[in-house]
XYZ file of C-alpha atoms in Angstrom:
765
model
C 19.906 1.342 -37.690
C 16.404 2.377 -36.765
C 15.743 5.997 -35.920
C 14.340 6.619 -32.445
C 11.042 8.415 -32.200
C 11.719 11.805 -30.654
C 8.057 12.128 -29.669
C 8.073 8.870 -27.734
C 7.210 9.379 -24.080
C 7.972 6.636 -21.579
C 4.958 5.274 -19.717
C 4.402 6.369 -16.113
C 5.932 4.366 -13.309
C 2.994 2.267 -12.010
C 4.445 2.124 -8.501
C 5.639 5.691 -8.044
C 4.631 8.230 -10.723
C 7.181 10.694 -9.348
C 10.061 8.296 -10.009
C 10.980 8.090 -13.711
C 11.630 4.758 -15.329
C 15.279 3.977 -15.948
C 15.549 4.261 -19.700
C 18.662 4.503 -21.846
C 19.301 5.902 -25.333
C 18.829 3.306 -28.069
C 21.909 1.802 -29.651
C 22.362 -0.197 -32.861
C 22.941 -3.353 -30.831
C 19.776 -3.077 -28.804
C 17.651 -1.866 -31.719
C 18.648 -4.785 -33.893
C 18.467 -7.457 -31.223
C 15.373 -6.234 -29.382
C 13.228 -3.777 -31.392
C 10.989 -1.521 -29.344
C 7.765 -3.328 -28.448
C 4.628 -1.291 -28.979
C 2.441 -1.165 -25.842
C -0.866 -2.838 -26.533
C -4.217 -1.326 -25.633
C -5.010 -4.056 -23.140
C -1.597 -4.078 -21.471
C -1.579 -3.482 -17.734
C 0.424 -0.583 -16.314
C 3.308 -2.817 -15.252
C 3.471 -4.398 -18.708
C 3.736 -1.019 -20.432
C 6.465 0.123 -18.063
C 8.352 -3.142 -18.377
C 8.289 -3.003 -22.189
C 9.990 0.379 -21.984
C 12.605 -0.773 -19.491
C 13.276 -4.023 -21.326
C 14.247 -2.135 -24.447
C 15.911 0.793 -22.765
C 18.073 -1.264 -20.417
C 19.221 -3.808 -22.957
C 22.989 -3.784 -23.030
C 23.408 -0.984 -20.481
C 26.389 -1.482 -18.148
C 25.304 -2.367 -14.660
C 21.936 -3.845 -15.638
C 23.131 -7.321 -16.480
C 23.690 -10.000 -13.922
C 26.969 -11.854 -14.382
C 26.549 -15.365 -15.640
C 28.559 -16.593 -12.645
C 25.733 -15.447 -10.366
C 22.974 -17.237 -12.237
C 21.473 -20.227 -10.508
C 22.605 -23.465 -12.122
C 20.076 -26.024 -13.258
C 19.694 -29.362 -11.551
C 20.523 -31.225 -14.734
C 23.075 -30.419 -17.407
C 21.302 -31.111 -20.720
C 24.565 -32.115 -22.366
C 25.561 -34.733 -19.784
C 23.977 -38.154 -19.969
C 24.188 -39.715 -16.524
C 21.522 -42.334 -17.139
C 21.659 -46.013 -16.428
C 20.109 -48.266 -19.106
C 16.588 -49.342 -18.125
C 16.191 -46.685 -15.435
C 14.334 -43.404 -15.488
C 16.749 -40.574 -16.210
C 16.518 -37.503 -14.057
C 15.310 -34.447 -15.920
C 14.066 -36.370 -18.986
C 10.470 -37.285 -19.803
C 10.422 -41.110 -20.065
C 8.816 -41.649 -23.477
C 8.288 -45.117 -24.917
C 10.850 -46.048 -27.539
C 8.312 -46.378 -30.380
C 7.373 -42.702 -30.027
C 10.913 -41.298 -30.016
C 12.094 -39.496 -33.119
C 15.645 -39.624 -34.436
C 16.464 -36.274 -36.006
C 19.367 -36.386 -38.500
C 22.417 -34.587 -37.176
C 21.325 -34.560 -33.553
C 21.339 -36.867 -30.530
C 18.150 -38.749 -29.763
C 18.322 -37.692 -26.132
C 18.428 -34.012 -26.856
C 15.873 -32.252 -24.691
C 14.147 -28.913 -24.834
C 15.858 -26.398 -22.622
C 14.129 -25.459 -19.379
C 12.593 -22.050 -19.814
C 12.487 -19.350 -17.210
C 8.927 -19.952 -16.102
C 8.520 -16.492 -14.697
C 6.414 -16.508 -17.837
C 3.771 -18.292 -15.806
C 3.348 -15.710 -13.060
C 4.984 -12.600 -14.543
C 5.220 -13.243 -18.239
C 5.596 -9.743 -19.602
C 7.641 -8.491 -16.689
C 10.920 -10.239 -17.474
C 14.129 -8.735 -16.157
C 17.599 -8.383 -17.632
C 19.228 -11.486 -16.183
C 19.771 -13.086 -19.568
C 21.123 -10.132 -21.492
C 24.672 -11.448 -21.290
C 27.777 -9.784 -19.974
C 27.904 -6.470 -21.812
C 30.127 -4.683 -19.323
C 33.297 -5.951 -20.944
C 32.368 -4.122 -24.115
C 32.803 -7.287 -26.142
C 30.009 -8.406 -28.373
C 29.508 -12.119 -28.177
C 28.178 -14.091 -31.072
C 24.398 -14.140 -30.810
C 22.902 -17.546 -30.250
C 19.384 -18.427 -31.252
C 18.262 -19.022 -27.722
C 16.993 -17.210 -24.666
C 13.975 -14.953 -24.394
C 12.472 -12.446 -26.782
C 12.487 -9.521 -24.371
C 10.532 -7.025 -26.480
C 7.832 -8.806 -28.357
C 5.619 -7.067 -30.906
C 2.238 -8.571 -31.714
C 1.450 -6.209 -34.560
C -2.191 -5.264 -34.938
C -5.450 -6.751 -36.116
C -7.684 -4.023 -37.452
C -9.943 -3.419 -40.418
C -8.193 -1.563 -43.208
C -10.657 1.192 -42.434
C -12.925 0.821 -39.468
C -16.687 1.216 -39.420
C -18.031 4.072 -37.333
C -19.834 2.975 -34.172
C -22.840 5.064 -35.253
C -23.289 2.520 -38.065
C -21.955 -0.723 -36.563
C -25.042 -1.737 -34.580
C -27.825 0.058 -36.474
C -29.779 -0.608 -39.679
C -28.200 0.710 -42.867
C -30.584 3.661 -43.165
C -30.651 4.513 -39.470
C -31.027 8.245 -38.739
C -28.403 8.006 -35.976
C -25.811 10.715 -36.432
C -22.081 10.481 -35.786
C -21.051 12.910 -33.057
C -17.852 13.745 -34.948
C -19.591 14.608 -38.219
C -17.295 15.202 -41.175
C -14.225 14.921 -38.915
C -14.845 11.247 -38.240
C -12.019 9.094 -39.595
C -14.146 5.955 -39.836
C -16.292 4.689 -42.675
C -20.001 5.574 -42.712
C -20.997 3.805 -45.919
C -21.937 0.334 -44.666
C -21.857 -1.418 -48.040
C -18.495 0.113 -48.939
C -17.108 -1.040 -45.593
C -18.331 -4.592 -46.119
C -16.992 -4.701 -49.678
C -13.660 -2.867 -49.449
C -12.472 -2.614 -45.857
C -13.677 -5.677 -43.976
C -12.116 -9.095 -44.454
C -14.410 -11.905 -45.563
C -16.458 -13.696 -42.961
C -14.979 -16.647 -41.131
C -16.224 -20.101 -42.073
C -15.277 -21.696 -38.746
C -17.970 -22.738 -36.241
C -20.168 -23.532 -39.230
C -20.119 -19.859 -40.168
C -22.341 -18.999 -37.190
C -21.266 -16.313 -34.742
C -20.622 -18.003 -31.366
C -21.701 -14.874 -29.480
C -24.946 -14.549 -31.432
C -25.648 -18.249 -30.919
C -25.170 -17.815 -27.158
C -26.685 -14.401 -26.437
C -29.081 -13.914 -29.328
C -27.311 -10.724 -30.361
C -23.745 -9.850 -31.282
C -22.394 -6.614 -29.818
C -19.918 -6.285 -32.709
C -22.782 -5.847 -35.152
C -21.700 -5.476 -38.773
C -18.032 -5.505 -37.709
C -18.344 -9.121 -36.585
C -16.219 -11.602 -38.560
C -19.357 -13.789 -38.663
C -21.695 -10.902 -39.571
C -23.293 -12.870 -42.395
C -24.905 -15.184 -39.858
C -26.859 -12.408 -38.136
C -27.650 -9.852 -40.832
C -30.043 -9.828 -43.739
C -31.272 -7.548 -46.492
C -34.920 -6.577 -46.476
C -37.080 -4.265 -48.507
C -38.273 -1.013 -46.952
C -41.673 0.561 -47.470
C -40.272 2.808 -50.195
C -38.794 -0.129 -52.104
C -35.152 0.229 -50.997
C -33.000 -2.728 -50.000
C -31.644 -2.220 -46.463
C -29.092 -4.233 -44.494
C -30.247 -4.954 -40.947
C -29.005 -7.018 -38.019
C -31.026 -9.971 -36.835
C -31.639 -10.887 -33.212
C -32.271 -14.450 -32.169
C -35.755 -15.187 -30.927
C -36.398 -16.546 -27.448
C -33.594 -14.716 -25.668
C -33.947 -12.398 -22.692
C -33.936 -8.919 -24.198
C -32.939 -7.369 -20.876
C -29.528 -8.949 -21.421
C -29.269 -7.382 -24.857
C -30.072 -3.788 -23.948
C -27.900 -1.119 -22.420
C -24.424 0.221 -22.932
C -22.251 -2.814 -23.724
C -19.241 -0.958 -22.313
C -20.870 -0.852 -18.902
C -23.041 -3.933 -18.988
C -21.783 -7.312 -20.094
C -23.967 -10.377 -19.794
C -22.375 -13.033 -17.644
C -19.552 -10.748 -16.457
C -19.311 -9.304 -12.942
C -17.175 -6.574 -11.385
C -17.618 -4.418 -14.476
C -16.564 -0.892 -13.529
C -18.560 1.900 -15.146
C -16.929 4.494 -17.335
C -18.077 7.177 -14.908
C -16.434 5.435 -11.948
C -13.119 5.262 -13.795
C -13.448 8.903 -14.795
C -14.051 9.880 -11.158
C -10.904 7.993 -10.155
C -8.902 9.737 -12.847
C -10.152 13.148 -11.686
C -9.518 12.237 -8.025
C -13.177 12.606 -7.134
C -13.358 9.215 -5.446
C -12.816 9.495 -1.712
C -11.137 6.897 0.488
C -11.855 8.109 4.035
C -11.025 4.803 5.766
C -7.666 4.451 4.041
C -6.740 8.075 4.735
C -7.707 7.801 8.398
C -5.891 4.529 8.945
C -2.760 5.718 7.123
C -2.617 8.804 9.341
C -3.041 6.571 12.379
C -0.179 4.337 11.222
C 2.030 7.341 10.632
C 1.488 8.667 14.155
C 2.038 5.255 15.702
C 5.226 4.852 13.695
C 6.641 8.109 14.988
C 5.856 7.204 18.582
C 7.424 3.750 18.215
C 10.547 5.351 16.718
C 10.862 7.757 19.627
C 10.464 4.944 22.123
C 13.090 2.837 20.365
C 15.530 5.743 20.532
C 14.919 6.036 24.257
C 15.332 2.306 24.752
C 18.710 2.433 23.002
C 20.079 4.707 25.700
C 19.436 8.195 24.371
C 18.272 10.802 26.861
C 18.463 8.296 29.710
C 17.664 10.967 32.272
C 14.301 11.714 30.686
C 13.674 8.189 29.530
C 11.193 7.111 32.174
C 9.004 10.202 32.001
C 9.032 10.436 28.200
C 8.352 6.719 27.807
C 5.317 7.183 30.006
C 4.274 10.198 27.967
C 4.747 8.152 24.805
C 2.422 5.464 26.145
C -0.154 8.093 27.014
C 0.148 9.590 23.534
C -0.423 6.235 21.895
C -3.441 5.618 24.095
C -4.783 9.034 23.056
C -4.385 8.144 19.382
C -6.105 4.809 19.916
C -8.987 6.670 21.535
C -9.205 9.004 18.532
C -9.115 6.197 15.991
C -12.462 4.535 15.286
C -12.196 0.793 14.775
C -13.331 -0.500 11.376
C -16.848 -1.939 11.204
C -15.401 -5.353 10.370
C -12.502 -6.661 12.414
C -10.696 -9.710 10.957
C -12.594 -11.956 13.367
C -15.916 -10.590 12.084
C -15.329 -10.909 8.350
C -17.011 -13.360 6.034
C -15.544 -16.812 6.539
C -13.846 -18.722 3.756
C -12.748 -22.310 3.346
C -9.762 -24.095 1.827
C -9.621 -27.873 1.875
C -8.631 -30.960 -0.121
C -11.661 -30.466 -2.389
C -10.692 -26.879 -3.309
C -7.679 -26.930 -5.693
C -6.574 -23.380 -6.423
C -5.626 -21.803 -9.755
C -2.711 -19.424 -9.214
C -2.736 -15.749 -10.260
C -1.132 -15.898 -13.721
C -0.038 -12.776 -15.549
C -1.361 -12.753 -19.153
C -2.315 -16.425 -19.123
C -4.626 -15.936 -16.139
C -7.105 -14.011 -18.263
C -10.861 -14.385 -17.851
C -11.378 -16.964 -20.659
C -8.613 -19.220 -19.318
C -9.904 -18.980 -15.740
C -13.368 -19.794 -17.040
C -11.924 -22.835 -18.822
C -10.246 -24.021 -15.615
C -13.479 -23.525 -13.661
C -15.228 -25.765 -16.187
C -12.434 -28.301 -15.633
C -12.889 -28.273 -11.859
C -10.834 -25.413 -10.403
C -12.489 -24.247 -7.181
C -10.627 -21.005 -6.453
C -9.287 -18.462 -8.947
C -7.471 -15.127 -8.748
C -7.213 -12.154 -11.038
C -3.960 -11.282 -12.705
C -1.783 -9.134 -10.454
C -3.023 -5.525 -10.536
C -0.901 -2.594 -9.390
C -2.372 -0.305 -6.749
C -1.460 3.058 -8.288
C -3.034 2.427 -11.729
C -6.172 1.189 -9.970
C -6.342 4.401 -7.964
C -5.869 6.377 -11.182
C -8.741 4.558 -12.895
C -6.714 3.009 -15.705
C -8.993 0.899 -17.864
C -6.451 -1.872 -18.513
C -5.914 -2.404 -14.786
C -9.587 -2.417 -13.857
C -10.259 -4.909 -16.652
C -8.290 -7.405 -14.542
C -11.029 -7.259 -11.893
C -13.666 -8.663 -14.245
C -14.824 -12.196 -13.556
C -17.216 -14.602 -15.207
C -20.422 -15.494 -13.404
C -19.166 -19.088 -13.042
C -16.478 -17.696 -10.707
C -19.119 -16.242 -8.394
C -20.535 -19.646 -7.446
C -19.500 -21.277 -4.147
C -16.487 -23.595 -4.172
C -16.912 -27.287 -3.508
C -17.400 -28.069 0.189
C -17.898 -31.554 1.565
C -18.994 -30.371 4.991
C -16.135 -32.195 6.675
C -14.439 -30.882 8.653
C -17.196 -28.671 9.954
C -16.111 -25.026 9.864
C -17.896 -22.992 12.503
C -20.201 -20.331 11.051
C -18.976 -20.994 7.494
C -21.798 -20.354 5.019
C -20.865 -21.978 1.728
C -23.720 -20.207 -0.061
C -22.093 -16.828 0.676
C -18.679 -17.958 -0.549
C -17.417 -17.644 -4.133
C -14.429 -18.704 -6.212
C -12.872 -15.450 -7.480
C -10.410 -13.270 -5.612
C -8.490 -10.154 -6.645
C -4.715 -9.909 -6.292
C -3.004 -6.534 -5.973
C 0.534 -5.296 -5.383
C 2.048 -2.056 -4.165
C 5.010 -0.571 -2.357
C 3.364 2.098 -0.208
C 0.837 1.469 2.523
C -1.440 4.367 1.573
C -1.610 3.262 -2.079
C -2.446 -0.320 -1.193
C -5.045 0.756 1.357
C -6.701 3.157 -1.092
C -6.796 0.479 -3.793
C -8.286 -2.011 -1.333
C -11.015 0.372 -0.221
C -11.884 1.272 -3.824
C -11.970 -2.374 -4.891
C -14.266 -3.167 -1.989
C -16.665 -0.403 -3.003
C -16.668 -1.106 -6.772
C -16.285 -4.899 -6.976
C -19.026 -6.628 -4.989
C -18.241 -10.123 -6.294
C -14.969 -10.942 -4.546
C -14.026 -13.852 -2.316
C -10.811 -12.273 -0.983
C -8.319 -9.535 -1.739
C -4.822 -11.008 -1.936
C -1.584 -9.059 -1.521
C 1.210 -10.208 -3.812
C 4.504 -10.531 -1.929
C 6.113 -12.997 -4.300
C 6.498 -11.229 -7.655
C 10.220 -11.550 -8.492
C 10.586 -9.158 -11.427
C 13.044 -6.280 -11.157
C 10.645 -3.447 -11.972
C 8.408 -4.404 -9.056
C 11.215 -5.482 -6.707
C 13.293 -2.291 -7.132
C 10.339 -0.158 -6.083
C 9.827 -2.150 -2.888
C 6.736 -4.128 -3.947
C 6.187 -7.812 -4.639
C 8.881 -10.032 -3.131
C 10.730 -6.967 -1.777
C 8.160 -6.853 1.030
C 9.573 -10.157 2.316
C 12.544 -8.167 3.604
C 10.339 -5.401 5.060
C 8.248 -7.487 7.382
C 7.143 -4.680 9.680
C 5.931 -2.680 6.700
C 4.164 -5.718 5.262
C 2.429 -6.402 8.548
C 1.116 -2.841 8.749
C -0.124 -2.970 5.142
C -2.061 -6.169 5.813
C -3.520 -4.728 9.019
C -4.630 -1.660 7.103
C -6.127 -3.731 4.293
C -8.197 -5.611 6.843
C -9.379 -2.296 8.271
C -10.694 -0.944 4.956
C -11.904 -4.056 3.103
C -15.288 -4.367 4.773
C -16.349 -7.996 5.130
C -13.922 -9.189 2.432
C -11.098 -11.261 4.007
C -7.468 -10.424 3.279
C -4.928 -13.053 2.182
C -1.255 -12.938 1.186
C 0.999 -14.846 -1.214
C 4.703 -15.075 -0.362
C 7.919 -16.858 -1.368
C 10.487 -18.570 0.849
C 12.580 -15.402 0.787
C 14.458 -13.151 -1.582
C 17.883 -14.832 -1.491
C 18.598 -18.423 -2.342
C 19.667 -20.439 0.689
C 18.429 -17.814 3.150
C 14.696 -18.384 3.607
C 12.786 -16.189 6.030
C 9.216 -17.358 5.462
C 9.014 -19.147 8.839
C 9.868 -15.910 10.623
C 7.428 -13.962 8.464
C 4.569 -16.417 8.951
C 5.158 -16.350 12.705
C 4.904 -12.569 12.597
C 1.788 -12.514 10.425
C -0.001 -14.997 12.673
C 1.010 -13.663 16.105
C 2.075 -10.117 15.342
C 5.406 -8.353 15.652
C 6.447 -5.859 18.293
C 4.719 -2.996 16.498
C 1.472 -4.969 16.301
C 0.969 -4.564 20.032
C 0.583 -0.843 19.436
C -2.157 -1.523 16.891
C -4.009 -4.074 18.957
C -3.172 -7.336 17.216
C -1.693 -9.321 14.363
C -2.205 -8.877 10.642
C -5.451 -10.865 10.598
C -4.802 -12.597 7.279
C -7.297 -15.362 6.554
C -4.902 -17.415 4.420
C -1.228 -17.549 3.502
C 0.058 -19.062 0.247
C 3.729 -20.034 0.110
C 5.587 -20.619 -3.152
C 8.431 -22.990 -2.341
C 11.147 -21.005 -4.094
C 13.118 -17.844 -3.407
C 13.070 -14.749 -5.572
C 16.649 -15.372 -6.669
C 15.940 -18.998 -7.501
C 13.014 -18.172 -9.777
C 12.006 -21.461 -11.424
C 15.374 -23.221 -11.465
C 15.325 -26.426 -9.438
C 12.245 -27.923 -7.882
C 10.058 -26.252 -5.278
C 11.082 -27.003 -1.690
C 8.105 -28.840 -0.250
C 10.006 -29.810 2.882
C 10.245 -26.134 3.774
C 6.574 -25.683 2.911
C 5.840 -28.578 5.296
C 7.771 -26.836 8.099
C 5.697 -23.699 7.611
C 2.479 -25.719 7.476
C 3.385 -27.267 10.839
C 3.740 -23.794 12.339
C 0.296 -22.781 11.080
C -1.191 -26.045 12.314
C 0.200 -25.484 15.816
C -1.329 -22.027 15.834
C -4.730 -23.309 14.718
C -4.796 -26.197 17.193
C -2.943 -24.845 20.239
C -3.032 -21.083 19.927
C -3.478 -20.282 23.579
C -1.035 -22.973 24.721
C 1.802 -21.151 22.985
C 1.286 -17.999 24.990
C 4.184 -18.867 27.288
C 6.708 -18.628 24.437
C 4.969 -16.429 21.898
C 2.915 -13.349 22.547
C -0.754 -14.307 22.525
C -2.598 -12.585 19.710
C -5.752 -10.568 20.303
C -8.644 -12.794 19.159
C -10.399 -9.814 17.566
C -7.507 -9.403 15.131
C -7.391 -13.072 14.189
C -9.251 -14.253 11.073
C -12.820 -15.457 11.402
C -12.891 -18.580 13.525
C -9.285 -18.002 14.545
C -8.067 -20.301 11.752
C -5.398 -19.284 9.245
C -5.493 -21.410 6.089
C -2.186 -22.404 4.509
C -1.790 -23.195 0.798
C 1.346 -24.620 -0.808
C 2.480 -23.707 -4.310
C 5.078 -25.188 -6.639
C 5.470 -27.959 -9.254
C 2.026 -29.543 -8.919
C 1.497 -31.422 -12.176
C -0.868 -34.304 -11.371
C -3.387 -35.608 -8.871
C -0.527 -37.673 -7.410
C 1.463 -34.488 -6.680
C -1.624 -32.827 -5.229
C -2.493 -35.703 -2.897
C 1.137 -36.167 -1.822
C 1.431 -32.514 -0.838
C -1.797 -32.719 1.157
C -0.718 -35.839 3.028
C 2.989 -35.148 3.501
C 3.230 -31.358 3.730
C -0.081 -31.102 5.600
C -1.206 -28.016 3.683
C -4.906 -27.148 3.514
C -4.858 -26.973 -0.272
C -2.459 -26.683 -3.204
C -2.163 -23.830 -5.709
C -1.537 -24.906 -9.299
C 0.214 -22.619 -11.807
C 2.254 -24.054 -14.702
C 0.590 -27.434 -14.309
C -2.761 -25.857 -15.211
C -1.261 -24.007 -18.170
C 0.175 -27.220 -19.602
C -2.930 -29.321 -18.915
C -6.020 -27.502 -17.585
C -7.681 -30.869 -16.966
C -5.343 -31.345 -13.979
C -8.343 -30.210 -11.921
C -10.399 -33.066 -13.393
C -7.609 -35.468 -12.477
C -7.594 -34.154 -8.910
C -11.362 -34.569 -8.604
C -11.394 -38.065 -10.120
C -8.150 -39.199 -8.505
C -6.638 -40.640 -11.672
C -4.570 -39.771 -14.729
C -6.608 -38.752 -17.763
C -5.119 -39.677 -21.118
C -6.868 -36.990 -23.134
C -7.001 -37.824 -26.820
C -5.863 -35.271 -29.380
C -9.497 -34.726 -30.364
C -10.474 -34.007 -26.769
C -7.594 -31.589 -26.373
C -8.575 -29.809 -29.579
C -12.112 -29.469 -28.207
C -10.657 -27.788 -25.098
C -8.822 -25.336 -27.350
C -12.060 -24.670 -29.221
C -13.802 -23.944 -25.930
C -11.105 -21.423 -25.015
C -11.581 -19.716 -28.392
C -15.332 -19.469 -27.794
C -14.731 -17.982 -24.355
C -12.176 -15.588 -25.854
C -14.519 -14.311 -28.540
C -17.218 -13.834 -25.928
C -14.843 -11.828 -23.709
C -12.971 -9.778 -26.322
C -15.456 -9.611 -29.172
C -15.849 -11.200 -32.595
C -14.730 -8.219 -34.662
C -11.259 -8.037 -36.217
C -9.636 -6.739 -33.028
C -11.408 -9.271 -30.833
C -10.369 -12.148 -33.087
C -6.762 -10.873 -33.036
C -6.781 -10.597 -29.237
C -8.220 -14.087 -28.885
C -5.562 -15.423 -31.259
C -2.762 -13.742 -29.328
C -3.824 -15.155 -25.953
C -4.458 -18.570 -27.498
C -0.892 -18.609 -28.816
C 0.417 -17.537 -25.422
C -1.380 -20.478 -23.853
C -0.256 -22.925 -26.558
C 3.355 -22.004 -25.750
C 2.732 -23.860 -22.480
C 0.200 -26.448 -23.659
C 2.628 -27.795 -26.250
C 4.815 -29.055 -23.409
C 2.267 -31.696 -22.472
C 3.385 -35.275 -23.162
C 0.418 -37.689 -23.197
C 0.572 -40.154 -20.329
C -0.291 -42.909 -22.791
C 3.125 -42.701 -24.472
C 5.140 -42.417 -21.245
C 7.073 -45.378 -19.837
C 6.960 -44.236 -16.216
C 4.556 -42.236 -14.068
C 4.133 -39.775 -12.471
C 5.113 -37.004 -14.882
C 7.454 -34.351 -13.523
C 6.982 -30.685 -14.298
C 10.740 -30.098 -14.445
C 11.409 -32.932 -16.922
C 12.165 -32.096 -20.544
C 11.102 -34.321 -23.424
C 13.343 -35.630 -26.206
C 12.033 -35.344 -29.761
C 8.816 -37.379 -29.974
C 5.825 -38.042 -32.177
C 2.242 -38.612 -31.129
C -0.131 -41.473 -31.742
C -1.610 -39.572 -34.673
C -0.835 -36.463 -36.691
C -3.054 -34.203 -34.587
C -1.341 -35.291 -31.364
C 2.042 -34.612 -32.941
C 0.839 -31.171 -34.033
C -0.444 -30.315 -30.537
C 2.934 -31.312 -29.081
C 4.951 -29.196 -31.488
C 6.998 -26.386 -29.970
C 7.248 -24.622 -33.308
C 5.239 -21.429 -32.996
C 4.240 -21.669 -36.660
C 2.334 -24.811 -35.726
C 0.607 -22.899 -32.939
C -0.544 -20.370 -35.506
C -1.770 -23.249 -37.680
C -3.852 -24.504 -34.746
C -5.302 -21.028 -34.193
C -6.349 -20.866 -37.839
C -8.523 -23.941 -37.362
C -10.909 -21.738 -35.346
C -10.027 -18.144 -36.189
C -9.152 -18.401 -39.860
C -6.020 -16.940 -41.448
C -4.206 -14.377 -39.335
C -4.456 -10.701 -40.232
C -1.656 -9.526 -42.528
C -0.402 -7.184 -39.792
C -0.650 -9.735 -36.986
C 2.672 -10.833 -35.523
C 3.536 -13.334 -32.852
C 6.983 -13.647 -31.354
C 7.276 -16.572 -28.946
C 8.694 -15.854 -25.503
C 11.758 -17.946 -26.294
C 13.887 -17.810 -29.413
C 13.831 -20.875 -31.604
C 16.506 -23.521 -31.802
C 16.859 -26.278 -34.348
C 17.204 -30.000 -34.011
C 19.369 -30.012 -37.128
C 17.270 -29.295 -40.150
C 16.673 -25.749 -41.311
C 13.043 -26.575 -41.996
C 12.482 -28.026 -38.517
C 12.312 -25.184 -36.057
C 11.844 -25.921 -32.379
C 10.974 -23.157 -29.950
C 12.214 -23.495 -26.410
C 8.924 -24.059 -24.624
């Protein structure tokens, strides 16, 4: 039994710092099954909190959902209902010559469907699969399910080199500010000989960052340091190690504090700005003013509703009149924002703008950059929580960073013509935030607007299904608080300047009881309270994921329901004024620019055929791609070219290499940067391994929900890339990043299962 750390302090609640996280004392069962995961430096606030709750709640009575309440899968993997010669539902149709018979197992055994919350909330997994612990009986553990508390170890030099030496010549007079108290090495040659691992031989031994920028910010700590350092003789005859800069590069890109200036990266928040947020020096006058206005309006509406219900009937008429006068007084006191929704910068969504979904962990900057290179036209940051943003947390503000390729305008064919749309002012990258309190969300929006100039939109997440977020009233919980959601979106529009506001929702919270049609109607035309504020929410676009919170990723997305919602939006866009006889006409000032609300569908898009079918049948403006992009990022190429692309194993390996290059550029080429790049590469490979080449399939199109039987590729490399054994993923990472650090660990999201042989491990992917 492991001994709990008495000094361990739970992380703050990212949604409400005053509300403690629900932790429980460790027990032998939970310690052995799910050891405490160490929060990583780059973890977002929600991730740190969820790691604590995942461990603390494991096995606690009342936290586990009974298995009887879990949503059943469409297909039972143990029941073969196929007809010879026909495509079997739920099974990838692989040609017979590529099927593999594994001794001791059925040929039609398929990989279990994973809970793909990993795609949009990977670290934030809840306790649904903990089993029924309330009976007090310990069931025999099976080697399946999710690794709830994963530990990635660390990748550090045995003893680090002091920053006062890392980027300077060996005999530099620069002094360490910590003097003799510094815990890092100051002897450069001793560091290189004893503490630093040998240089990597991949990429021809040349540092990818140095080759691109002309200088490597990691200096002597770089794992490719030998390619950009040399020994020269000083005037007094000494041999000195110095760093070499590449000739012909723009030196303005190489100068300055690398922590506050990164070449090719935008929305980089200065250290001083984050310090001001932490010390509460940053003011948010618009958010404060609007929140006070909302509070006063809310009280007046409550009083009027009490009167309307029959209370104080004698005074009802006079007080109702007084209430109206009071509201008018408040409206007179409130100064309208400089940019009403109708006056904001116009955006465009169309068939030529496929959208990459906000993806927690996997939606990092290098992966988004890879998808942009593959043809993605719109991207979003990973979901950031409002409170940590307000508090200036570095890990949360890092999510706002974007590559310069994301600042370029999306593809626009010019048809249909969008009035006053200036494609040159548009960009690809938007920020997504979440929160449970109006004031927090409004403050975060105003701060983002002031600190992040390169944003297409600010999107409010109302679809996150995880318990930590849902319990606090954020994410998908807002679907059941539609009045509150409407006010938050109105406030965001009031404080976001010219940046449009968008929202991402699900069908509802409960399976079989969707409420998205009602919500969309309210967001477009405004609820009863909106009349007090002057208009509707003013959202420029609505994205609907065709599943409920309870459903998660079991069963396919409901595109028929998405189509119904798209029809509602279309009627609004085409016949807005004609509906005034049945629906309250919305104030044009509070409608998005041009009066058009874009509608994007989301769910199970895995090919250009899926994309085009959703456009033509569901009548959505565009389609958001999530898991499909994780499994094959070239889905955006397929959409652009209108055909399946049978990428060879060599081409797919080149895509992986490109991700590694982007990763090293984003996270650095020192030991920590290489370890971070390796970790996120392995996270991505846990999805990419699920790709089955179209060239070995009997029937098209591929289906995202289908599971493959055991198969082999057309060559050894293709077989390796399709392996769901995480040890093979590590082998792939070593092709570009060399052997993993001795302290590096990688636990796949899903526990391994075997096809029969002890030496053949298959991870549920």
